[in-house]
Amino acid sequence: MMKKLGVVTIGQAPRSDVAPILQKYIGGRAELIQVGVLDGFSREEIAETLSPGPHEYVLTSRLLTGEPVTMSREKITPILQEKIWALEHAGCRQILLLCTGVFPALTTRTALLIEPDRVIASTVAAIVGKRRLGVVVPLEEQKAILAEKWDRFGIAPVFAAASPYHMTRETFQQAARELMRQRADLILLDCMGYGEECKAIAEEATGLPVILSNALIAKIVSEII
């Protein structure tokens, strides 16, 4: 019987933008069971109940329409936890969180929960070493929040913002070149929404190595399926 890989997005499922990258590296060895924190929510309901308040951790994802939305980590965490338990109950022995944000208290009963924040940050920190890390994030207001993520590795990245959810070639070129002007040696696209086109644009604009978060986590997940 084919294995089930649970995939939970903080937006709405299925993620037609990210699933092909996961399938590319998993190679048909597991069925993707996708669920979303915002499944069943209207844009108005999201704005009324899940929007970030002052000093809350800001996250962004997309609706099925492709429209971007922002939300509060504190407000979506209880829903996210329920989604993880539902995937576990459905027979998923591995569950991938499709978000690079920091979630300090998520749990499973027996399934292996794969949190990109824990995997990607430590992997990239080991690669970059003493060189300067450049990070592209979706929103300007995420720069200060995400800088804290790298403190534990003794890394002070330089940041640029460009959303993957209303992307243009020009905005990505500008973000990549901003990091090059800040003397980045390596670039991380720090959101699961960035695709292979984003990586290609950043590489072309800078000539620097560019790490695509969803491709990196897909390759690692492929080793444990």
mmCIF file with all atom_site columns, C-alpha atoms in Angstrom:
data_model
loop_
_atom_site.group_PDB
_atom_site.id
_atom_site.type_symbol
_atom_site.label_atom_id
_atom_site.label_alt_id
_atom_site.label_comp_id
_atom_site.label_asym_id
_atom_site.label_entity_id
_atom_site.label_seq_id
_atom_site.pdbx_PDB_ins_code
_atom_site.Cartn_x
_atom_site.Cartn_y
_atom_site.Cartn_z
_atom_site.occupancy
_atom_site.B_iso_or_equiv
_atom_site.pdbx_formal_charge
_atom_site.auth_seq_id
_atom_site.auth_comp_id
_atom_site.auth_asym_id
_atom_site.auth_atom_id
_atom_site.pdbx_PDB_model_num
ATOM 1   C CA . MET A 1 1   ? 0.000   0.000  0.000   1.00 0.00 ? 1   MET A CA 1
ATOM 2   C CA . MET A 1 2   ? 1.344   3.436  -0.955  1.00 0.00 ? 2   MET A CA 1
ATOM 3   C CA . LYS A 1 3   ? 2.503   5.596  1.942   1.00 0.00 ? 3   LYS A CA 1
ATOM 4   C CA . LYS A 1 4   ? 0.713   8.824  2.792   1.00 0.00 ? 4   LYS A CA 1
ATOM 5   C CA . LEU A 1 5   ? 2.591   12.076 3.262   1.00 0.00 ? 5   LEU A CA 1
ATOM 6   C CA . GLY A 1 6   ? 0.456   14.610 5.104   1.00 0.00 ? 6   GLY A CA 1
ATOM 7   C CA . VAL A 1 7   ? 1.008   18.159 3.882   1.00 0.00 ? 7   VAL A CA 1
ATOM 8   C CA . VAL A 1 8   ? -0.506  21.050 5.814   1.00 0.00 ? 8   VAL A CA 1
ATOM 9   C CA . THR A 1 9   ? -0.362  24.573 4.438   1.00 0.00 ? 9   THR A CA 1
ATOM 10  C CA . ILE A 1 10  ? -1.202  27.670 6.448   1.00 0.00 ? 10  ILE A CA 1
ATOM 11  C CA . GLY A 1 11  ? -3.254  28.812 3.437   1.00 0.00 ? 11  GLY A CA 1
ATOM 12  C CA . GLN A 1 12  ? -5.821  26.823 1.467   1.00 0.00 ? 12  GLN A CA 1
ATOM 13  C CA . ALA A 1 13  ? -5.253  23.371 -0.009  1.00 0.00 ? 13  ALA A CA 1
ATOM 14  C CA . PRO A 1 14  ? -4.381  21.981 -2.422  1.00 0.00 ? 14  PRO A CA 1
ATOM 15  C CA . ARG A 1 15  ? -1.223  23.978 -3.102  1.00 0.00 ? 15  ARG A CA 1
ATOM 16  C CA . SER A 1 16  ? -0.979  23.598 -6.869  1.00 0.00 ? 16  SER A CA 1
ATOM 17  C CA . ASP A 1 17  ? 2.103   25.820 -6.869  1.00 0.00 ? 17  ASP A CA 1
ATOM 18  C CA . VAL A 1 18  ? 4.156   23.763 -4.398  1.00 0.00 ? 18  VAL A CA 1
ATOM 19  C CA . ALA A 1 19  ? 2.854   20.198 -4.825  1.00 0.00 ? 19  ALA A CA 1
ATOM 20  C CA . PRO A 1 20  ? 4.677   19.639 -8.163  1.00 0.00 ? 20  PRO A CA 1
ATOM 21  C CA . ILE A 1 21  ? 8.015   20.403 -6.506  1.00 0.00 ? 21  ILE A CA 1
ATOM 22  C CA . LEU A 1 22  ? 7.284   17.928 -3.704  1.00 0.00 ? 22  LEU A CA 1
ATOM 23  C CA . GLN A 1 23  ? 6.179   15.275 -6.200  1.00 0.00 ? 23  GLN A CA 1
ATOM 24  C CA . LYS A 1 24  ? 9.276   15.863 -8.314  1.00 0.00 ? 24  LYS A CA 1
ATOM 25  C CA . TYR A 1 25  ? 11.565  14.684 -5.501  1.00 0.00 ? 25  TYR A CA 1
ATOM 26  C CA . ILE A 1 26  ? 9.271   12.198 -3.766  1.00 0.00 ? 26  ILE A CA 1
ATOM 27  C CA . GLY A 1 27  ? 8.955   10.444 -7.091  1.00 0.00 ? 27  GLY A CA 1
ATOM 28  C CA . GLY A 1 28  ? 5.565   8.800  -6.654  1.00 0.00 ? 28  GLY A CA 1
ATOM 29  C CA . ARG A 1 29  ? 6.599   6.934  -3.501  1.00 0.00 ? 29  ARG A CA 1
ATOM 30  C CA . ALA A 1 30  ? 3.896   8.587  -1.400  1.00 0.00 ? 30  ALA A CA 1
ATOM 31  C CA . GLU A 1 31  ? 0.431   10.026 -1.869  1.00 0.00 ? 31  GLU A CA 1
ATOM 32  C CA . LEU A 1 32  ? 0.185   13.676 -0.861  1.00 0.00 ? 32  LEU A CA 1
ATOM 33  C CA . ILE A 1 33  ? -2.723  14.298 1.522   1.00 0.00 ? 33  ILE A CA 1
ATOM 34  C CA . GLN A 1 34  ? -3.118  18.070 1.545   1.00 0.00 ? 34  GLN A CA 1
ATOM 35  C CA . VAL A 1 35  ? -5.053  20.171 4.045   1.00 0.00 ? 35  VAL A CA 1
ATOM 36  C CA . GLY A 1 36  ? -5.053  23.896 4.761   1.00 0.00 ? 36  GLY A CA 1
ATOM 37  C CA . VAL A 1 37  ? -5.512  26.015 7.849   1.00 0.00 ? 37  VAL A CA 1
ATOM 38  C CA . LEU A 1 38  ? -7.750  28.375 5.858   1.00 0.00 ? 38  LEU A CA 1
ATOM 39  C CA . ASP A 1 39  ? -9.849  25.702 4.137   1.00 0.00 ? 39  ASP A CA 1
ATOM 40  C CA . GLY A 1 40  ? -13.483 26.796 4.234   1.00 0.00 ? 40  GLY A CA 1
ATOM 41  C CA . PHE A 1 41  ? -12.685 30.378 5.268   1.00 0.00 ? 41  PHE A CA 1
ATOM 42  C CA . SER A 1 42  ? -13.749 33.344 3.148   1.00 0.00 ? 42  SER A CA 1
ATOM 43  C CA . ARG A 1 43  ? -11.428 36.303 2.712   1.00 0.00 ? 43  ARG A CA 1
ATOM 44  C CA . GLU A 1 44  ? -13.767 38.331 4.933   1.00 0.00 ? 44  GLU A CA 1
ATOM 45  C CA . GLU A 1 45  ? -13.689 35.725 7.718   1.00 0.00 ? 45  GLU A CA 1
ATOM 46  C CA . ILE A 1 46  ? -9.895  35.614 7.570   1.00 0.00 ? 46  ILE A CA 1
ATOM 47  C CA . ALA A 1 47  ? -9.701  39.402 7.850   1.00 0.00 ? 47  ALA A CA 1
ATOM 48  C CA . GLU A 1 48  ? -12.137 39.474 10.770  1.00 0.00 ? 48  GLU A CA 1
ATOM 49  C CA . THR A 1 49  ? -10.771 36.596 12.852  1.00 0.00 ? 49  THR A CA 1
ATOM 50  C CA . LEU A 1 50  ? -7.175  35.786 11.836  1.00 0.00 ? 50  LEU A CA 1
ATOM 51  C CA . SER A 1 51  ? -5.526  39.063 10.836  1.00 0.00 ? 51  SER A CA 1
ATOM 52  C CA . PRO A 1 52  ? -2.381  40.011 12.755  1.00 0.00 ? 52  PRO A CA 1
ATOM 53  C CA . GLY A 1 53  ? -2.752  42.363 15.674  1.00 0.00 ? 53  GLY A CA 1
ATOM 54  C CA . PRO A 1 54  ? -0.066  44.617 17.162  1.00 0.00 ? 54  PRO A CA 1
ATOM 55  C CA . HIS A 1 55  ? 3.148   42.743 18.000  1.00 0.00 ? 55  HIS A CA 1
ATOM 56  C CA . GLU A 1 56  ? 1.825   39.433 16.630  1.00 0.00 ? 56  GLU A CA 1
ATOM 57  C CA . TYR A 1 57  ? 3.944   37.172 14.406  1.00 0.00 ? 57  TYR A CA 1
ATOM 58  C CA . VAL A 1 58  ? 2.907   37.872 10.796  1.00 0.00 ? 58  VAL A CA 1
ATOM 59  C CA . LEU A 1 59  ? 2.529   35.047 8.274   1.00 0.00 ? 59  LEU A CA 1
ATOM 60  C CA . THR A 1 60  ? 1.435   35.028 4.649   1.00 0.00 ? 60  THR A CA 1
ATOM 61  C CA . SER A 1 61  ? 0.038   32.371 2.353   1.00 0.00 ? 61  SER A CA 1
ATOM 62  C CA . ARG A 1 62  ? -2.437  32.052 -0.511  1.00 0.00 ? 62  ARG A CA 1
ATOM 63  C CA . LEU A 1 63  ? -6.047  31.151 -1.128  1.00 0.00 ? 63  LEU A CA 1
ATOM 64  C CA . LEU A 1 64  ? -7.208  28.688 -3.797  1.00 0.00 ? 64  LEU A CA 1
ATOM 65  C CA . THR A 1 65  ? -7.714  31.680 -6.081  1.00 0.00 ? 65  THR A CA 1
ATOM 66  C CA . GLY A 1 66  ? -4.005  32.507 -5.774  1.00 0.00 ? 66  GLY A CA 1
ATOM 67  C CA . GLU A 1 67  ? -4.771  35.657 -3.783  1.00 0.00 ? 67  GLU A CA 1
ATOM 68  C CA . PRO A 1 68  ? -2.316  36.418 -0.957  1.00 0.00 ? 68  PRO A CA 1
ATOM 69  C CA . VAL A 1 69  ? -3.494  36.739 2.637   1.00 0.00 ? 69  VAL A CA 1
ATOM 70  C CA . THR A 1 70  ? -1.760  37.654 5.880   1.00 0.00 ? 70  THR A CA 1
ATOM 71  C CA . MET A 1 71  ? -2.570  36.144 9.257   1.00 0.00 ? 71  MET A CA 1
ATOM 72  C CA . SER A 1 72  ? -1.432  35.938 12.854  1.00 0.00 ? 72  SER A CA 1
ATOM 73  C CA . ARG A 1 73  ? 0.602   32.937 13.972  1.00 0.00 ? 73  ARG A CA 1
ATOM 74  C CA . GLU A 1 74  ? -0.956  33.173 17.410  1.00 0.00 ? 74  GLU A CA 1
ATOM 75  C CA . LYS A 1 75  ? -4.487  33.021 15.957  1.00 0.00 ? 75  LYS A CA 1
ATOM 76  C CA . ILE A 1 76  ? -3.945  30.191 13.464  1.00 0.00 ? 76  ILE A CA 1
ATOM 77  C CA . THR A 1 77  ? -1.886  27.878 15.714  1.00 0.00 ? 77  THR A CA 1
ATOM 78  C CA . PRO A 1 78  ? -4.895  26.106 17.323  1.00 0.00 ? 78  PRO A CA 1
ATOM 79  C CA . ILE A 1 79  ? -6.380  25.431 13.866  1.00 0.00 ? 79  ILE A CA 1
ATOM 80  C CA . LEU A 1 80  ? -3.013  24.244 12.569  1.00 0.00 ? 80  LEU A CA 1
ATOM 81  C CA . GLN A 1 81  ? -2.629  21.827 15.464  1.00 0.00 ? 81  GLN A CA 1
ATOM 82  C CA . GLU A 1 82  ? -6.078  20.335 14.781  1.00 0.00 ? 82  GLU A CA 1
ATOM 83  C CA . LYS A 1 83  ? -5.162  19.876 11.110  1.00 0.00 ? 83  LYS A CA 1
ATOM 84  C CA . ILE A 1 84  ? -1.989  18.010 12.089  1.00 0.00 ? 84  ILE A CA 1
ATOM 85  C CA . TRP A 1 85  ? -3.902  15.676 14.387  1.00 0.00 ? 85  TRP A CA 1
ATOM 86  C CA . ALA A 1 86  ? -6.484  15.063 11.629  1.00 0.00 ? 86  ALA A CA 1
ATOM 87  C CA . LEU A 1 87  ? -3.724  14.036 9.193   1.00 0.00 ? 87  LEU A CA 1
ATOM 88  C CA . GLU A 1 88  ? -2.283  11.720 11.811  1.00 0.00 ? 88  GLU A CA 1
ATOM 89  C CA . HIS A 1 89  ? -5.729  10.180 12.379  1.00 0.00 ? 89  HIS A CA 1
ATOM 90  C CA . ALA A 1 90  ? -6.013  9.676  8.588   1.00 0.00 ? 90  ALA A CA 1
ATOM 91  C CA . GLY A 1 91  ? -2.957  7.414  8.655   1.00 0.00 ? 91  GLY A CA 1
ATOM 92  C CA . CYS A 1 92  ? -0.129  9.808  7.746   1.00 0.00 ? 92  CYS A CA 1
ATOM 93  C CA . ARG A 1 93  ? 3.079   8.650  9.425   1.00 0.00 ? 93  ARG A CA 1
ATOM 94  C CA . GLN A 1 94  ? 5.004   11.693 8.151   1.00 0.00 ? 94  GLN A CA 1
ATOM 95  C CA . ILE A 1 95  ? 3.480   15.173 8.166   1.00 0.00 ? 95  ILE A CA 1
ATOM 96  C CA . LEU A 1 96  ? 5.124   18.147 6.466   1.00 0.00 ? 96  LEU A CA 1
ATOM 97  C CA . LEU A 1 97  ? 4.308   21.678 7.570   1.00 0.00 ? 97  LEU A CA 1
ATOM 98  C CA . LEU A 1 98  ? 4.327   23.766 4.418   1.00 0.00 ? 98  LEU A CA 1
ATOM 99  C CA . CYS A 1 99  ? 5.592   26.946 6.062   1.00 0.00 ? 99  CYS A CA 1
ATOM 100 C CA . THR A 1 100 ? 9.050   28.222 7.021   1.00 0.00 ? 100 THR A CA 1
ATOM 101 C CA . GLY A 1 101 ? 7.694   30.254 9.950   1.00 0.00 ? 101 GLY A CA 1
ATOM 102 C CA . VAL A 1 102 ? 8.547   29.428 13.553  1.00 0.00 ? 102 VAL A CA 1
ATOM 103 C CA . PHE A 1 103 ? 5.908   27.433 15.472  1.00 0.00 ? 103 PHE A CA 1
ATOM 104 C CA . PRO A 1 104 ? 7.281   26.600 18.934  1.00 0.00 ? 104 PRO A CA 1
ATOM 105 C CA . ALA A 1 105 ? 4.631   24.234 20.320  1.00 0.00 ? 105 ALA A CA 1
ATOM 106 C CA . LEU A 1 106 ? 3.216   21.942 17.618  1.00 0.00 ? 106 LEU A CA 1
ATOM 107 C CA . THR A 1 107 ? 2.952   18.265 18.514  1.00 0.00 ? 107 THR A CA 1
ATOM 108 C CA . THR A 1 108 ? 1.978   14.874 17.132  1.00 0.00 ? 108 THR A CA 1
ATOM 109 C CA . ARG A 1 109 ? 1.051   11.720 19.004  1.00 0.00 ? 109 ARG A CA 1
ATOM 110 C CA . THR A 1 110 ? 3.187   9.259  17.018  1.00 0.00 ? 110 THR A CA 1
ATOM 111 C CA . ALA A 1 111 ? 3.693   10.684 13.514  1.00 0.00 ? 111 ALA A CA 1
ATOM 112 C CA . LEU A 1 112 ? 6.921   12.403 12.455  1.00 0.00 ? 112 LEU A CA 1
ATOM 113 C CA . LEU A 1 113 ? 6.252   16.136 12.119  1.00 0.00 ? 113 LEU A CA 1
ATOM 114 C CA . ILE A 1 114 ? 8.663   17.826 9.712   1.00 0.00 ? 114 ILE A CA 1
ATOM 115 C CA . GLU A 1 115 ? 8.941   21.552 10.409  1.00 0.00 ? 115 GLU A CA 1
ATOM 116 C CA . PRO A 1 116 ? 10.931  23.408 7.733   1.00 0.00 ? 116 PRO A CA 1
ATOM 117 C CA . ASP A 1 117 ? 12.027  26.099 10.170  1.00 0.00 ? 117 ASP A CA 1
ATOM 118 C CA . ARG A 1 118 ? 13.949  23.529 12.196  1.00 0.00 ? 118 ARG A CA 1
ATOM 119 C CA . VAL A 1 119 ? 15.424  21.754 9.171   1.00 0.00 ? 119 VAL A CA 1
ATOM 120 C CA . ILE A 1 120 ? 16.154  24.558 6.716   1.00 0.00 ? 120 ILE A CA 1
ATOM 121 C CA . ALA A 1 121 ? 17.653  27.066 9.145   1.00 0.00 ? 121 ALA A CA 1
ATOM 122 C CA . SER A 1 122 ? 20.140  24.590 10.612  1.00 0.00 ? 122 SER A CA 1
ATOM 123 C CA . THR A 1 123 ? 21.068  23.220 7.170   1.00 0.00 ? 123 THR A CA 1
ATOM 124 C CA . VAL A 1 124 ? 21.604  26.657 5.654   1.00 0.00 ? 124 VAL A CA 1
ATOM 125 C CA . ALA A 1 125 ? 23.541  27.818 8.724   1.00 0.00 ? 125 ALA A CA 1
ATOM 126 C CA . ALA A 1 126 ? 25.918  24.876 8.301   1.00 0.00 ? 126 ALA A CA 1
ATOM 127 C CA . ILE A 1 127 ? 26.368  25.680 4.608   1.00 0.00 ? 127 ILE A CA 1
ATOM 128 C CA . VAL A 1 128 ? 26.857  29.424 4.913   1.00 0.00 ? 128 VAL A CA 1
ATOM 129 C CA . GLY A 1 129 ? 29.328  29.242 7.827   1.00 0.00 ? 129 GLY A CA 1
ATOM 130 C CA . LYS A 1 130 ? 31.084  32.593 8.200   1.00 0.00 ? 130 LYS A CA 1
ATOM 131 C CA . ARG A 1 131 ? 29.888  33.911 4.841   1.00 0.00 ? 131 ARG A CA 1
ATOM 132 C CA . ARG A 1 132 ? 27.099  36.443 4.550   1.00 0.00 ? 132 ARG A CA 1
ATOM 133 C CA . LEU A 1 133 ? 23.599  35.064 4.127   1.00 0.00 ? 133 LEU A CA 1
ATOM 134 C CA . GLY A 1 134 ? 21.008  36.939 2.098   1.00 0.00 ? 134 GLY A CA 1
ATOM 135 C CA . VAL A 1 135 ? 17.359  36.099 2.738   1.00 0.00 ? 135 VAL A CA 1
ATOM 136 C CA . VAL A 1 136 ? 14.346  36.960 0.597   1.00 0.00 ? 136 VAL A CA 1
ATOM 137 C CA . VAL A 1 137 ? 11.104  37.082 2.601   1.00 0.00 ? 137 VAL A CA 1
ATOM 138 C CA . PRO A 1 138 ? 7.570   37.838 1.373   1.00 0.00 ? 138 PRO A CA 1
ATOM 139 C CA . LEU A 1 139 ? 6.789   40.898 3.527   1.00 0.00 ? 139 LEU A CA 1
ATOM 140 C CA . GLU A 1 140 ? 8.753   43.899 4.761   1.00 0.00 ? 140 GLU A CA 1
ATOM 141 C CA . GLU A 1 141 ? 7.336   43.436 8.277   1.00 0.00 ? 141 GLU A CA 1
ATOM 142 C CA . GLN A 1 142 ? 8.790   39.921 8.472   1.00 0.00 ? 142 GLN A CA 1
ATOM 143 C CA . LYS A 1 143 ? 12.407  41.061 8.352   1.00 0.00 ? 143 LYS A CA 1
ATOM 144 C CA . ALA A 1 144 ? 12.765  41.898 12.053  1.00 0.00 ? 144 ALA A CA 1
ATOM 145 C CA . ILE A 1 145 ? 10.787  38.827 13.158  1.00 0.00 ? 145 ILE A CA 1
ATOM 146 C CA . LEU A 1 146 ? 12.783  36.394 11.047  1.00 0.00 ? 146 LEU A CA 1
ATOM 147 C CA . ALA A 1 147 ? 16.126  37.931 12.000  1.00 0.00 ? 147 ALA A CA 1
ATOM 148 C CA . GLU A 1 148 ? 15.549  36.411 15.462  1.00 0.00 ? 148 GLU A CA 1
ATOM 149 C CA . LYS A 1 149 ? 15.413  32.928 13.914  1.00 0.00 ? 149 LYS A CA 1
ATOM 150 C CA . TRP A 1 150 ? 19.062  33.166 12.909  1.00 0.00 ? 150 TRP A CA 1
ATOM 151 C CA . ASP A 1 151 ? 20.355  34.512 16.222  1.00 0.00 ? 151 ASP A CA 1
ATOM 152 C CA . ARG A 1 152 ? 20.741  31.023 17.662  1.00 0.00 ? 152 ARG A CA 1
ATOM 153 C CA . PHE A 1 153 ? 23.195  30.208 14.877  1.00 0.00 ? 153 PHE A CA 1
ATOM 154 C CA . GLY A 1 154 ? 25.216  33.378 15.334  1.00 0.00 ? 154 GLY A CA 1
ATOM 155 C CA . ILE A 1 155 ? 24.149  34.595 11.889  1.00 0.00 ? 155 ILE A CA 1
ATOM 156 C CA . ALA A 1 156 ? 22.983  38.118 11.061  1.00 0.00 ? 156 ALA A CA 1
ATOM 157 C CA . PRO A 1 157 ? 21.483  37.871 7.554   1.00 0.00 ? 157 PRO A CA 1
ATOM 158 C CA . VAL A 1 158 ? 20.773  40.724 5.199   1.00 0.00 ? 158 VAL A CA 1
ATOM 159 C CA . PHE A 1 159 ? 17.155  40.825 4.000   1.00 0.00 ? 159 PHE A CA 1
ATOM 160 C CA . ALA A 1 160 ? 15.068  41.842 1.023   1.00 0.00 ? 160 ALA A CA 1
ATOM 161 C CA . ALA A 1 161 ? 11.313  41.476 0.522   1.00 0.00 ? 161 ALA A CA 1
ATOM 162 C CA . ALA A 1 162 ? 9.434   40.169 -2.523  1.00 0.00 ? 162 ALA A CA 1
ATOM 163 C CA . SER A 1 163 ? 6.153   38.299 -2.291  1.00 0.00 ? 163 SER A CA 1
ATOM 164 C CA . PRO A 1 164 ? 5.794   35.044 -4.227  1.00 0.00 ? 164 PRO A CA 1
ATOM 165 C CA . TYR A 1 165 ? 2.026   35.581 -4.372  1.00 0.00 ? 165 TYR A CA 1
ATOM 166 C CA . HIS A 1 166 ? 1.994   38.644 -6.616  1.00 0.00 ? 166 HIS A CA 1
ATOM 167 C CA . MET A 1 167 ? 5.333   38.093 -8.250  1.00 0.00 ? 167 MET A CA 1
ATOM 168 C CA . THR A 1 168 ? 6.893   39.996 -11.125 1.00 0.00 ? 168 THR A CA 1
ATOM 169 C CA . ARG A 1 169 ? 10.319  39.444 -12.616 1.00 0.00 ? 169 ARG A CA 1
ATOM 170 C CA . GLU A 1 170 ? 11.241  43.030 -11.777 1.00 0.00 ? 170 GLU A CA 1
ATOM 171 C CA . THR A 1 171 ? 10.439  42.785 -8.056  1.00 0.00 ? 171 THR A CA 1
ATOM 172 C CA . PHE A 1 172 ? 12.470  39.612 -7.734  1.00 0.00 ? 172 PHE A CA 1
ATOM 173 C CA . GLN A 1 173 ? 15.381  41.067 -9.636  1.00 0.00 ? 173 GLN A CA 1
ATOM 174 C CA . GLN A 1 174 ? 15.312  44.123 -7.377  1.00 0.00 ? 174 GLN A CA 1
ATOM 175 C CA . ALA A 1 175 ? 15.220  42.011 -4.213  1.00 0.00 ? 175 ALA A CA 1
ATOM 176 C CA . ALA A 1 176 ? 18.073  39.775 -5.370  1.00 0.00 ? 176 ALA A CA 1
ATOM 177 C CA . ARG A 1 177 ? 20.216  42.729 -6.417  1.00 0.00 ? 177 ARG A CA 1
ATOM 178 C CA . GLU A 1 178 ? 19.526  44.450 -3.108  1.00 0.00 ? 178 GLU A CA 1
ATOM 179 C CA . LEU A 1 179 ? 21.067  41.429 -1.364  1.00 0.00 ? 179 LEU A CA 1
ATOM 180 C CA . MET A 1 180 ? 24.025  41.501 -3.748  1.00 0.00 ? 180 MET A CA 1
ATOM 181 C CA . ARG A 1 181 ? 24.575  45.187 -2.915  1.00 0.00 ? 181 ARG A CA 1
ATOM 182 C CA . GLN A 1 182 ? 24.633  44.169 0.749   1.00 0.00 ? 182 GLN A CA 1
ATOM 183 C CA . ARG A 1 183 ? 27.389  41.693 -0.171  1.00 0.00 ? 183 ARG A CA 1
ATOM 184 C CA . ALA A 1 184 ? 25.468  38.481 0.325   1.00 0.00 ? 184 ALA A CA 1
ATOM 185 C CA . ASP A 1 185 ? 27.408  35.347 -0.624  1.00 0.00 ? 185 ASP A CA 1
ATOM 186 C CA . LEU A 1 186 ? 24.411  33.005 -0.762  1.00 0.00 ? 186 LEU A CA 1
ATOM 187 C CA . ILE A 1 187 ? 20.643  33.605 -1.015  1.00 0.00 ? 187 ILE A CA 1
ATOM 188 C CA . LEU A 1 188 ? 17.817  31.747 0.704   1.00 0.00 ? 188 LEU A CA 1
ATOM 189 C CA . LEU A 1 189 ? 14.253  32.121 -0.562  1.00 0.00 ? 189 LEU A CA 1
ATOM 190 C CA . ASP A 1 190 ? 12.588  31.831 2.843   1.00 0.00 ? 190 ASP A CA 1
ATOM 191 C CA . CYS A 1 191 ? 8.985   30.946 2.044   1.00 0.00 ? 191 CYS A CA 1
ATOM 192 C CA . MET A 1 192 ? 7.319   27.799 0.732   1.00 0.00 ? 192 MET A CA 1
ATOM 193 C CA . GLY A 1 193 ? 5.551   29.873 -1.898  1.00 0.00 ? 193 GLY A CA 1
ATOM 194 C CA . TYR A 1 194 ? 8.699   30.663 -3.866  1.00 0.00 ? 194 TYR A CA 1
ATOM 195 C CA . GLY A 1 195 ? 9.005   28.525 -6.985  1.00 0.00 ? 195 GLY A CA 1
ATOM 196 C CA . GLU A 1 196 ? 11.684  27.480 -9.426  1.00 0.00 ? 196 GLU A CA 1
ATOM 197 C CA . GLU A 1 197 ? 11.074  30.605 -11.517 1.00 0.00 ? 197 GLU A CA 1
ATOM 198 C CA . CYS A 1 198 ? 11.933  32.755 -8.485  1.00 0.00 ? 198 CYS A CA 1
ATOM 199 C CA . LYS A 1 199 ? 15.160  30.821 -7.993  1.00 0.00 ? 199 LYS A CA 1
ATOM 200 C CA . ALA A 1 200 ? 16.102  31.217 -11.664 1.00 0.00 ? 200 ALA A CA 1
ATOM 201 C CA . ILE A 1 201 ? 15.462  34.975 -11.595 1.00 0.00 ? 201 ILE A CA 1
ATOM 202 C CA . ALA A 1 202 ? 17.580  35.452 -8.454  1.00 0.00 ? 202 ALA A CA 1
ATOM 203 C CA . GLU A 1 203 ? 20.426  33.356 -9.862  1.00 0.00 ? 203 GLU A CA 1
ATOM 204 C CA . GLU A 1 204 ? 20.374  35.241 -13.153 1.00 0.00 ? 204 GLU A CA 1
ATOM 205 C CA . ALA A 1 205 ? 20.265  38.633 -11.427 1.00 0.00 ? 205 ALA A CA 1
ATOM 206 C CA . THR A 1 206 ? 23.174  37.954 -9.045  1.00 0.00 ? 206 THR A CA 1
ATOM 207 C CA . GLY A 1 207 ? 25.217  34.947 -10.144 1.00 0.00 ? 207 GLY A CA 1
ATOM 208 C CA . LEU A 1 208 ? 25.012  33.746 -6.530  1.00 0.00 ? 208 LEU A CA 1
ATOM 209 C CA . PRO A 1 209 ? 23.942  30.316 -5.238  1.00 0.00 ? 209 PRO A CA 1
ATOM 210 C CA . VAL A 1 210 ? 20.216  30.377 -4.409  1.00 0.00 ? 210 VAL A CA 1
ATOM 211 C CA . ILE A 1 211 ? 18.481  27.881 -2.102  1.00 0.00 ? 211 ILE A CA 1
ATOM 212 C CA . LEU A 1 212 ? 14.796  27.209 -2.738  1.00 0.00 ? 212 LEU A CA 1
ATOM 213 C CA . SER A 1 213 ? 13.161  26.283 0.573   1.00 0.00 ? 213 SER A CA 1
ATOM 214 C CA . ASN A 1 214 ? 10.509  23.925 -0.760  1.00 0.00 ? 214 ASN A CA 1
ATOM 215 C CA . ALA A 1 215 ? 12.972  22.056 -2.984  1.00 0.00 ? 215 ALA A CA 1
ATOM 216 C CA . LEU A 1 216 ? 15.412  21.624 -0.100  1.00 0.00 ? 216 LEU A CA 1
ATOM 217 C CA . ILE A 1 217 ? 12.758  20.255 2.249   1.00 0.00 ? 217 ILE A CA 1
ATOM 218 C CA . ALA A 1 218 ? 11.346  18.005 -0.504  1.00 0.00 ? 218 ALA A CA 1
ATOM 219 C CA . LYS A 1 219 ? 14.766  16.432 -1.037  1.00 0.00 ? 219 LYS A CA 1
ATOM 220 C CA . ILE A 1 220 ? 15.141  15.790 2.671   1.00 0.00 ? 220 ILE A CA 1
ATOM 221 C CA . VAL A 1 221 ? 11.613  14.396 3.002   1.00 0.00 ? 221 VAL A CA 1
ATOM 222 C CA . SER A 1 222 ? 12.304  12.060 0.071   1.00 0.00 ? 222 SER A CA 1
ATOM 223 C CA . GLU A 1 223 ? 14.948  10.349 2.220   1.00 0.00 ? 223 GLU A CA 1
ATOM 224 C CA . ILE A 1 224 ? 12.454  9.343  4.907   1.00 0.00 ? 224 ILE A CA 1
ATOM 225 C CA . ILE A 1 225 ? 9.477   8.271  2.797   1.00 0.00 ? 225 ILE A CA 1
#
